Amino acid sequence: MADDGYTLGTHHFKSRLIIGSGKYASFEQNLAAAEASGAEMVTVALRRTKLDAPKGQGLLDFISPDRFTILPNTAGCYSAEEAIATSRMARELLQTDLIKLEVIGDERTLFPDVAATIEAAAVLVDEGFTVLPYVTDDPVACQRLAALGCAAVMPLAAPIGSGLGIRNPANLRIIVETVEVPVIVDAGVGTASDAAVAMELGATAVLMNTGIAAAKEPVKMATAMRLAIEAGRLAYEAGRMPRRLYASASSPLDGLASF
C-alpha cells in the first residue's frame, strides 16, 4: 500500500525509519544496515565524526550525502550555547538547514535539558534552521517546541542506548494528539516490536541507532526494523479493534443450526 510519507521543512521523506551512524563495527557495516533499513536519512554526530578524514576513509565516503540525507546532530552538547555553535558549524560544513538538536542535561542518563533545548530551539528557528529537537516524553515541552516553529518533536521512548522500549505509551499518544508537527520517536527502541508499537501509537517516524548497531546481526535487525515500521504504520492507519473484557464470538450467532 502506498505511503505518501511526511515532510520536515522543505524536505520530504518516504521512509519512516531514520538510523544513526555510531557504534557500528565499520563504515561498511553502517552502509549495509542503512541499505537494508530503507532509510533515506542518517543522523551524524558532528562533534564525534571526523569530517576531514582522508578521502575514502571517512563516514561520508560510505554514508554519502549524494545518496542519503545527512541529519547532523548536536550530540555531546551540554548547554544551549554549545548546541547553537555546533548547529551553525554543521550548516556551514554540510550545507544543510536540518539539525537534530540535543542538549544533554544529565551525563549518566543522557536525558535532555528541556529548558536549554527550548532556549536553543528558539534561536535556531529564528536563524532558519529546520529544527528537530530531542526531548523528554513531556507533552507540554513538545507543545512549546512545536509552537516555537520546530519542524518536528523527537520525544524519547526510553534512555538513549537502553533498548528498554517504550516506557510511557500514554504520554506518546498525548503528544501525537496535541502537536501539529511530526512526532519522531527517538531513543530506547531495542527490537522490532518496539518500533511497531511506536508506529501503532501514531508516531510519524522512528529514529534508532543502538537497536540496530548493537544487535548480533545488525543488517538483519535493520531489515526487521524496516518491516516493523511498515507493519506498525499500516496497523495505525487500519485502526485496531476495540479491547473487550469478555469474549466475542468470531462467527455470527444468528441462524445457528439447532440439533
PDB file of C-alpha atoms in Angstrom:
ATOM      1  CA  MET A   1       0.000   0.000   0.000  1.00  0.00           C
ATOM      2  CA  ALA A   2       1.298   3.453  -0.910  1.00  0.00           C
ATOM      3  CA  ASP A   3       2.540   5.735   1.862  1.00  0.00           C
ATOM      4  CA  ASP A   4       2.863   9.397   0.949  1.00  0.00           C
ATOM      5  CA  GLY A   5       5.474   9.885   3.647  1.00  0.00           C
ATOM      6  CA  TYR A   6       5.993  13.081   5.626  1.00  0.00           C
ATOM      7  CA  THR A   7       7.641  16.494   5.384  1.00  0.00           C
ATOM      8  CA  LEU A   8      10.207  18.269   7.550  1.00  0.00           C
ATOM      9  CA  GLY A   9      10.512  21.871   6.436  1.00  0.00           C
ATOM     10  CA  THR A  10      11.285  21.664   2.713  1.00  0.00           C
ATOM     11  CA  HIS A  11      12.415  18.018   2.914  1.00  0.00           C
ATOM     12  CA  HIS A  12      10.086  15.134   2.069  1.00  0.00           C
ATOM     13  CA  PHE A  13      10.678  11.524   3.063  1.00  0.00           C
ATOM     14  CA  LYS A  14       9.024   8.242   2.166  1.00  0.00           C
ATOM     15  CA  SER A  15      10.859   6.067   4.666  1.00  0.00           C
ATOM     16  CA  ARG A  16       9.649   6.405   8.254  1.00  0.00           C
ATOM     17  CA  LEU A  17      12.843   4.897   9.655  1.00  0.00           C
ATOM     18  CA  ILE A  18      15.839   7.106  10.418  1.00  0.00           C
ATOM     19  CA  ILE A  19      19.072   5.469  11.517  1.00  0.00           C
ATOM     20  CA  GLY A  20      22.267   6.604  13.175  1.00  0.00           C
ATOM     21  CA  SER A  21      25.943   6.276  12.361  1.00  0.00           C
ATOM     22  CA  GLY A  22      27.586   5.329  15.642  1.00  0.00           C
ATOM     23  CA  LYS A  23      28.594   2.052  17.307  1.00  0.00           C
ATOM     24  CA  TYR A  24      28.865   0.053  14.078  1.00  0.00           C
ATOM     25  CA  ALA A  25      31.831  -2.280  13.637  1.00  0.00           C
ATOM     26  CA  SER A  26      32.799  -0.475  10.434  1.00  0.00           C
ATOM     27  CA  PHE A  27      31.591   2.112   7.953  1.00  0.00           C
ATOM     28  CA  GLU A  28      30.854  -0.765   5.566  1.00  0.00           C
ATOM     29  CA  GLN A  29      28.524  -2.355   8.124  1.00  0.00           C
ATOM     30  CA  ASN A  30      26.832   1.003   8.712  1.00  0.00           C
ATOM     31  CA  LEU A  31      26.186   1.345   4.982  1.00  0.00           C
ATOM     32  CA  ALA A  32      24.850  -2.208   4.690  1.00  0.00           C
ATOM     33  CA  ALA A  33      22.474  -1.573   7.591  1.00  0.00           C
ATOM     34  CA  ALA A  34      21.336   1.731   6.076  1.00  0.00           C
ATOM     35  CA  GLU A  35      20.572  -0.009   2.803  1.00  0.00           C
ATOM     36  CA  ALA A  36      18.713  -2.864   4.499  1.00  0.00           C
ATOM     37  CA  SER A  37      16.679  -0.440   6.613  1.00  0.00           C
ATOM     38  CA  GLY A  38      15.439   1.512   3.621  1.00  0.00           C
ATOM     39  CA  ALA A  39      16.302   4.714   5.476  1.00  0.00           C
ATOM     40  CA  GLU A  40      16.620   7.909   3.473  1.00  0.00           C
ATOM     41  CA  MET A  41      18.080   9.942   6.326  1.00  0.00           C
ATOM     42  CA  VAL A  42      21.078   9.146   8.550  1.00  0.00           C
ATOM     43  CA  THR A  43      21.998  11.184  11.596  1.00  0.00           C
ATOM     44  CA  VAL A  44      25.641  12.132  12.178  1.00  0.00           C
ATOM     45  CA  ALA A  45      27.119  13.421  15.432  1.00  0.00           C
ATOM     46  CA  LEU A  46      29.137  16.381  14.226  1.00  0.00           C
ATOM     47  CA  ARG A  47      31.333  16.604  17.329  1.00  0.00           C
ATOM     48  CA  ARG A  48      32.207  12.891  17.179  1.00  0.00           C
ATOM     49  CA  THR A  49      32.784  12.485  13.440  1.00  0.00           C
ATOM     50  CA  LYS A  50      35.996  13.268  11.558  1.00  0.00           C
ATOM     51  CA  LEU A  51      34.693  15.112   8.525  1.00  0.00           C
ATOM     52  CA  ASP A  52      38.272  15.861   7.412  1.00  0.00           C
ATOM     53  CA  ALA A  53      39.356  12.201   7.245  1.00  0.00           C
ATOM     54  CA  PRO A  54      41.494  11.214   4.222  1.00  0.00           C
ATOM     55  CA  LYS A  55      39.475  10.501   1.096  1.00  0.00           C
ATOM     56  CA  GLY A  56      37.898   7.050   1.208  1.00  0.00           C
ATOM     57  CA  GLN A  57      38.355   6.698   4.966  1.00  0.00           C
ATOM     58  CA  GLY A  58      35.609   8.895   6.373  1.00  0.00           C
ATOM     59  CA  LEU A  59      31.994   8.196   7.279  1.00  0.00           C
ATOM     60  CA  LEU A  60      30.650  10.397   4.492  1.00  0.00           C
ATOM     61  CA  ASP A  61      32.577   8.367   1.923  1.00  0.00           C
ATOM     62  CA  PHE A  62      30.239   5.490   2.818  1.00  0.00           C
ATOM     63  CA  ILE A  63      27.099   7.263   4.028  1.00  0.00           C
ATOM     64  CA  SER A  64      27.264   9.628   1.104  1.00  0.00           C
ATOM     65  CA  PRO A  65      25.261  12.886   1.047  1.00  0.00           C
ATOM     66  CA  ASP A  66      24.583  12.068  -2.612  1.00  0.00           C
ATOM     67  CA  ARG A  67      22.629   9.004  -1.513  1.00  0.00           C
ATOM     68  CA  PHE A  68      21.293   9.830   1.960  1.00  0.00           C
ATOM     69  CA  THR A  69      20.011  12.987   3.581  1.00  0.00           C
ATOM     70  CA  ILE A  70      22.506  13.755   6.338  1.00  0.00           C
ATOM     71  CA  LEU A  71      20.933  14.895   9.591  1.00  0.00           C
ATOM     72  CA  PRO A  72      23.685  16.475  11.714  1.00  0.00           C
ATOM     73  CA  ASN A  73      23.100  16.363  15.444  1.00  0.00           C
ATOM     74  CA  THR A  74      24.482  18.237  18.399  1.00  0.00           C
ATOM     75  CA  ALA A  75      25.246  15.139  20.499  1.00  0.00           C
ATOM     76  CA  GLY A  76      27.738  15.898  23.248  1.00  0.00           C
ATOM     77  CA  CYS A  77      26.479  19.421  23.863  1.00  0.00           C
ATOM     78  CA  TYR A  78      25.588  20.338  27.460  1.00  0.00           C
ATOM     79  CA  SER A  79      24.447  23.931  27.005  1.00  0.00           C
ATOM     80  CA  ALA A  80      22.299  25.939  24.622  1.00  0.00           C
ATOM     81  CA  GLU A  81      25.354  27.922  23.564  1.00  0.00           C
ATOM     82  CA  GLU A  82      27.308  24.781  22.621  1.00  0.00           C
ATOM     83  CA  ALA A  83      24.362  23.398  20.663  1.00  0.00           C
ATOM     84  CA  ILE A  84      23.815  26.649  18.766  1.00  0.00           C
ATOM     85  CA  ALA A  85      27.507  26.905  17.831  1.00  0.00           C
ATOM     86  CA  THR A  86      27.586  23.261  16.711  1.00  0.00           C
ATOM     87  CA  SER A  87      24.448  23.770  14.611  1.00  0.00           C
ATOM     88  CA  ARG A  88      25.981  26.752  12.832  1.00  0.00           C
ATOM     89  CA  MET A  89      29.113  24.710  12.148  1.00  0.00           C
ATOM     90  CA  ALA A  90      27.008  21.869  10.749  1.00  0.00           C
ATOM     91  CA  ARG A  91      25.196  24.191   8.361  1.00  0.00           C
ATOM     92  CA  GLU A  92      28.488  25.595   7.110  1.00  0.00           C
ATOM     93  CA  LEU A  93      30.239  22.226   6.710  1.00  0.00           C
ATOM     94  CA  LEU A  94      27.349  20.147   5.370  1.00  0.00           C
ATOM     95  CA  GLN A  95      25.319  22.810   3.588  1.00  0.00           C
ATOM     96  CA  THR A  96      22.051  21.786   5.227  1.00  0.00           C
ATOM     97  CA  ASP A  97      19.376  23.543   7.237  1.00  0.00           C
ATOM     98  CA  LEU A  98      18.475  20.311   9.047  1.00  0.00           C
ATOM     99  CA  ILE A  99      19.616  19.916  12.633  1.00  0.00           C
ATOM    100  CA  LYS A 100      18.794  17.358  15.287  1.00  0.00           C
ATOM    101  CA  LEU A 101      19.020  19.450  18.426  1.00  0.00           C
ATOM    102  CA  GLU A 102      20.369  17.676  21.506  1.00  0.00           C
ATOM    103  CA  VAL A 103      21.203  19.493  24.734  1.00  0.00           C
ATOM    104  CA  ILE A 104      22.037  16.937  27.395  1.00  0.00           C
ATOM    105  CA  GLY A 105      21.176  17.728  30.995  1.00  0.00           C
ATOM    106  CA  ASP A 106      22.434  14.642  32.807  1.00  0.00           C
ATOM    107  CA  GLU A 107      25.591  12.749  31.867  1.00  0.00           C
ATOM    108  CA  ARG A 108      24.516   9.442  33.430  1.00  0.00           C
ATOM    109  CA  THR A 109      21.033   9.126  31.910  1.00  0.00           C
ATOM    110  CA  LEU A 110      21.652  11.380  28.870  1.00  0.00           C
ATOM    111  CA  PHE A 111      18.239  12.918  29.472  1.00  0.00           C
ATOM    112  CA  PRO A 112      17.806  16.240  27.686  1.00  0.00           C
ATOM    113  CA  ASP A 113      17.893  19.608  29.415  1.00  0.00           C
ATOM    114  CA  VAL A 114      14.419  20.754  28.399  1.00  0.00           C
ATOM    115  CA  ALA A 115      14.855  24.432  29.302  1.00  0.00           C
ATOM    116  CA  ALA A 116      18.144  24.685  27.394  1.00  0.00           C
ATOM    117  CA  THR A 117      16.640  22.786  24.453  1.00  0.00           C
ATOM    118  CA  ILE A 118      13.781  25.290  24.222  1.00  0.00           C
ATOM    119  CA  GLU A 119      16.251  28.177  24.501  1.00  0.00           C
ATOM    120  CA  ALA A 120      18.450  26.824  21.701  1.00  0.00           C
ATOM    121  CA  ALA A 121      15.471  25.897  19.519  1.00  0.00           C
ATOM    122  CA  ALA A 122      14.134  29.457  19.622  1.00  0.00           C
ATOM    123  CA  VAL A 123      17.457  30.843  18.365  1.00  0.00           C
ATOM    124  CA  LEU A 124      17.909  28.210  15.646  1.00  0.00           C
ATOM    125  CA  VAL A 125      14.362  28.526  14.315  1.00  0.00           C
ATOM    126  CA  ASP A 126      14.888  32.294  14.037  1.00  0.00           C
ATOM    127  CA  GLU A 127      18.084  31.614  12.085  1.00  0.00           C
ATOM    128  CA  GLY A 128      16.246  29.491   9.527  1.00  0.00           C
ATOM    129  CA  PHE A 129      17.188  26.001  10.683  1.00  0.00           C
ATOM    130  CA  THR A 130      14.820  23.072  10.300  1.00  0.00           C
ATOM    131  CA  VAL A 131      14.982  22.097  13.960  1.00  0.00           C
ATOM    132  CA  LEU A 132      14.264  18.568  15.205  1.00  0.00           C
ATOM    133  CA  PRO A 133      14.656  18.647  18.996  1.00  0.00           C
ATOM    134  CA  TYR A 134      15.364  15.575  21.117  1.00  0.00           C
ATOM    135  CA  VAL A 135      13.212  15.987  24.212  1.00  0.00           C
ATOM    136  CA  THR A 136      11.608  14.090  27.073  1.00  0.00           C
ATOM    137  CA  ASP A 137       8.202  12.491  26.562  1.00  0.00           C
ATOM    138  CA  ASP A 138       6.606  15.566  28.132  1.00  0.00           C
ATOM    139  CA  PRO A 139       3.533  16.734  26.184  1.00  0.00           C
ATOM    140  CA  VAL A 140       3.869  20.330  27.415  1.00  0.00           C
ATOM    141  CA  ALA A 141       7.530  20.579  26.364  1.00  0.00           C
ATOM    142  CA  CYS A 142       6.639  19.146  22.956  1.00  0.00           C
ATOM    143  CA  GLN A 143       3.793  21.638  22.566  1.00  0.00           C
ATOM    144  CA  ARG A 144       6.115  24.540  23.366  1.00  0.00           C
ATOM    145  CA  LEU A 145       8.756  23.370  20.900  1.00  0.00           C
ATOM    146  CA  ALA A 146       6.129  22.972  18.182  1.00  0.00           C
ATOM    147  CA  ALA A 147       4.779  26.446  18.935  1.00  0.00           C
ATOM    148  CA  LEU A 148       8.298  27.882  18.536  1.00  0.00           C
ATOM    149  CA  GLY A 149       8.355  26.604  14.957  1.00  0.00           C
ATOM    150  CA  CYS A 150      10.300  23.354  15.254  1.00  0.00           C
ATOM    151  CA  ALA A 151       9.701  21.135  12.221  1.00  0.00           C
ATOM    152  CA  ALA A 152       9.109  18.082  14.433  1.00  0.00           C
ATOM    153  CA  VAL A 153       9.463  16.929  18.013  1.00  0.00           C
ATOM    154  CA  MET A 154      11.545  13.904  18.985  1.00  0.00           C
ATOM    155  CA  PRO A 155      10.421  12.523  22.355  1.00  0.00           C
ATOM    156  CA  LEU A 156      12.468   9.698  23.827  1.00  0.00           C
ATOM    157  CA  ALA A 157      10.918   6.264  24.297  1.00  0.00           C
ATOM    158  CA  ALA A 158      13.497   5.364  26.954  1.00  0.00           C
ATOM    159  CA  PRO A 159      17.060   6.476  27.813  1.00  0.00           C
ATOM    160  CA  ILE A 160      19.475   6.613  24.874  1.00  0.00           C
ATOM    161  CA  GLY A 161      21.040   3.227  24.146  1.00  0.00           C
ATOM    162  CA  SER A 162      18.981   1.421  26.798  1.00  0.00           C
ATOM    163  CA  GLY A 163      16.887  -0.746  24.468  1.00  0.00           C
ATOM    164  CA  LEU A 164      14.086  -0.653  27.055  1.00  0.00           C
ATOM    165  CA  GLY A 165      11.372   0.053  24.524  1.00  0.00           C
ATOM    166  CA  ILE A 166       8.509   2.476  25.020  1.00  0.00           C
ATOM    167  CA  ARG A 167       8.231   3.164  28.746  1.00  0.00           C
ATOM    168  CA  ASN A 168       5.335   5.617  28.612  1.00  0.00           C
ATOM    169  CA  PRO A 169       2.947   4.929  25.722  1.00  0.00           C
ATOM    170  CA  ALA A 170       0.249   7.133  27.243  1.00  0.00           C
ATOM    171  CA  ASN A 171       2.461  10.234  27.010  1.00  0.00           C
ATOM    172  CA  LEU A 172       3.413   9.449  23.419  1.00  0.00           C
ATOM    173  CA  ARG A 173      -0.260   9.165  22.486  1.00  0.00           C
ATOM    174  CA  ILE A 174      -0.970  12.532  24.106  1.00  0.00           C
ATOM    175  CA  ILE A 175       1.938  14.114  22.222  1.00  0.00           C
ATOM    176  CA  VAL A 176       0.723  12.689  18.911  1.00  0.00           C
ATOM    177  CA  GLU A 177      -2.765  14.040  19.582  1.00  0.00           C
ATOM    178  CA  THR A 178      -1.738  17.510  20.779  1.00  0.00           C
ATOM    179  CA  VAL A 179       1.028  18.701  18.444  1.00  0.00           C
ATOM    180  CA  GLU A 180       0.560  19.547  14.792  1.00  0.00           C
ATOM    181  CA  VAL A 181       4.091  18.693  13.677  1.00  0.00           C
ATOM    182  CA  PRO A 182       5.585  15.243  13.005  1.00  0.00           C
ATOM    183  CA  VAL A 183       6.381  13.189  16.109  1.00  0.00           C
ATOM    184  CA  ILE A 184       9.562  11.151  15.687  1.00  0.00           C
ATOM    185  CA  VAL A 185      10.210   8.667  18.485  1.00  0.00           C
ATOM    186  CA  ASP A 186      13.873   8.859  19.400  1.00  0.00           C
ATOM    187  CA  ALA A 187      15.975   6.700  21.756  1.00  0.00           C
ATOM    188  CA  GLY A 188      15.263   3.466  23.585  1.00  0.00           C
ATOM    189  CA  VAL A 189      13.994   1.249  20.760  1.00  0.00           C
ATOM    190  CA  GLY A 190      15.623  -2.161  21.228  1.00  0.00           C
ATOM    191  CA  THR A 191      13.905  -4.509  18.805  1.00  0.00           C
ATOM    192  CA  ALA A 192      11.364  -4.660  16.014  1.00  0.00           C
ATOM    193  CA  SER A 193       8.318  -4.941  18.273  1.00  0.00           C
ATOM    194  CA  ASP A 194       9.278  -1.645  19.957  1.00  0.00           C
ATOM    195  CA  ALA A 195       9.340   0.072  16.562  1.00  0.00           C
ATOM    196  CA  ALA A 196       5.966  -1.400  15.621  1.00  0.00           C
ATOM    197  CA  VAL A 197       4.396  -0.191  18.875  1.00  0.00           C
ATOM    198  CA  ALA A 198       5.730   3.333  18.304  1.00  0.00           C
ATOM    199  CA  MET A 199       4.126   3.435  14.887  1.00  0.00           C
ATOM    200  CA  GLU A 200       0.860   1.922  16.146  1.00  0.00           C
ATOM    201  CA  LEU A 201       0.673   4.786  18.660  1.00  0.00           C
ATOM    202  CA  GLY A 202       0.697   7.210  15.728  1.00  0.00           C
ATOM    203  CA  ALA A 203       4.330   8.285  15.559  1.00  0.00           C
ATOM    204  CA  THR A 204       5.338   9.791  12.242  1.00  0.00           C
ATOM    205  CA  ALA A 205       8.708   8.044  12.228  1.00  0.00           C
ATOM    206  CA  VAL A 206      11.273   6.390  14.482  1.00  0.00           C
ATOM    207  CA  LEU A 207      14.969   7.207  14.849  1.00  0.00           C
ATOM    208  CA  MET A 208      17.253   4.482  16.160  1.00  0.00           C
ATOM    209  CA  ASN A 209      20.938   3.701  16.367  1.00  0.00           C
ATOM    210  CA  THR A 210      21.931   1.238  19.092  1.00  0.00           C
ATOM    211  CA  GLY A 211      18.933  -1.026  18.450  1.00  0.00           C
ATOM    212  CA  ILE A 212      20.456  -1.867  15.072  1.00  0.00           C
ATOM    213  CA  ALA A 213      24.174  -1.299  15.646  1.00  0.00           C
ATOM    214  CA  ALA A 214      24.340  -3.365  18.856  1.00  0.00           C
ATOM    215  CA  ALA A 215      22.339  -6.323  17.504  1.00  0.00           C
ATOM    216  CA  LYS A 216      24.209  -9.583  16.967  1.00  0.00           C
ATOM    217  CA  GLU A 217      23.491  -9.208  13.243  1.00  0.00           C
ATOM    218  CA  PRO A 218      22.911  -5.509  12.536  1.00  0.00           C
ATOM    219  CA  VAL A 219      21.937  -5.908   8.892  1.00  0.00           C
ATOM    220  CA  LYS A 220      19.259  -8.483   9.736  1.00  0.00           C
ATOM    221  CA  MET A 221      17.984  -6.227  12.513  1.00  0.00           C
ATOM    222  CA  ALA A 222      17.864  -3.288  10.106  1.00  0.00           C
ATOM    223  CA  THR A 223      15.631  -5.347   7.832  1.00  0.00           C
ATOM    224  CA  ALA A 224      13.436  -6.349  10.795  1.00  0.00           C
ATOM    225  CA  MET A 225      13.109  -2.710  11.841  1.00  0.00           C
ATOM    226  CA  ARG A 226      12.072  -1.676   8.327  1.00  0.00           C
ATOM    227  CA  LEU A 227       9.351  -4.308   8.224  1.00  0.00           C
ATOM    228  CA  ALA A 228       8.175  -3.415  11.744  1.00  0.00           C
ATOM    229  CA  ILE A 229       7.888   0.262  10.852  1.00  0.00           C
ATOM    230  CA  GLU A 230       5.829  -0.600   7.785  1.00  0.00           C
ATOM    231  CA  ALA A 231       3.583  -3.014   9.711  1.00  0.00           C
ATOM    232  CA  GLY A 232       3.067  -0.593  12.587  1.00  0.00           C
ATOM    233  CA  ARG A 233       2.122   2.236  10.243  1.00  0.00           C
ATOM    234  CA  LEU A 234      -0.379   0.050   8.398  1.00  0.00           C
ATOM    235  CA  ALA A 235      -1.903  -1.081  11.701  1.00  0.00           C
ATOM    236  CA  TYR A 236      -2.251   2.540  12.850  1.00  0.00           C
ATOM    237  CA  GLU A 237      -3.928   3.531   9.602  1.00  0.00           C
ATOM    238  CA  ALA A 238      -6.198   0.468   9.703  1.00  0.00           C
ATOM    239  CA  GLY A 239      -7.358   1.185  13.247  1.00  0.00           C
ATOM    240  CA  ARG A 240      -7.255  -1.616  15.791  1.00  0.00           C
ATOM    241  CA  MET A 241     -10.369  -3.357  17.084  1.00  0.00           C
ATOM    242  CA  PRO A 242     -11.661  -2.176  20.482  1.00  0.00           C
ATOM    243  CA  ARG A 243     -10.440  -4.023  23.550  1.00  0.00           C
ATOM    244  CA  ARG A 244     -13.125  -6.024  25.334  1.00  0.00           C
ATOM    245  CA  LEU A 245     -13.186  -7.554  28.773  1.00  0.00           C
ATOM    246  CA  TYR A 246     -15.168 -10.607  27.659  1.00  0.00           C
ATOM    247  CA  ALA A 247     -15.106 -12.928  24.666  1.00  0.00           C
ATOM    248  CA  SER A 248     -16.919 -12.058  21.459  1.00  0.00           C
ATOM    249  CA  ALA A 249     -17.711 -14.870  19.012  1.00  0.00           C
ATOM    250  CA  SER A 250     -15.799 -14.662  15.733  1.00  0.00           C
ATOM    251  CA  SER A 251     -18.770 -16.018  13.767  1.00  0.00           C
ATOM    252  CA  PRO A 252     -22.354 -14.593  13.822  1.00  0.00           C
ATOM    253  CA  LEU A 253     -24.736 -16.357  16.200  1.00  0.00           C
ATOM    254  CA  ASP A 254     -27.853 -15.580  14.107  1.00  0.00           C
ATOM    255  CA  GLY A 255     -29.169 -18.548  12.184  1.00  0.00           C
ATOM    256  CA  LEU A 256     -27.158 -21.011  14.242  1.00  0.00           C
ATOM    257  CA  ALA A 257     -28.176 -24.590  13.384  1.00  0.00           C
ATOM    258  CA  SER A 258     -30.014 -26.454  16.111  1.00  0.00           C
ATOM    259  CA  PHE A 259     -29.667 -30.171  16.805  1.00  0.00           C
TER     260      PHE A 259
END
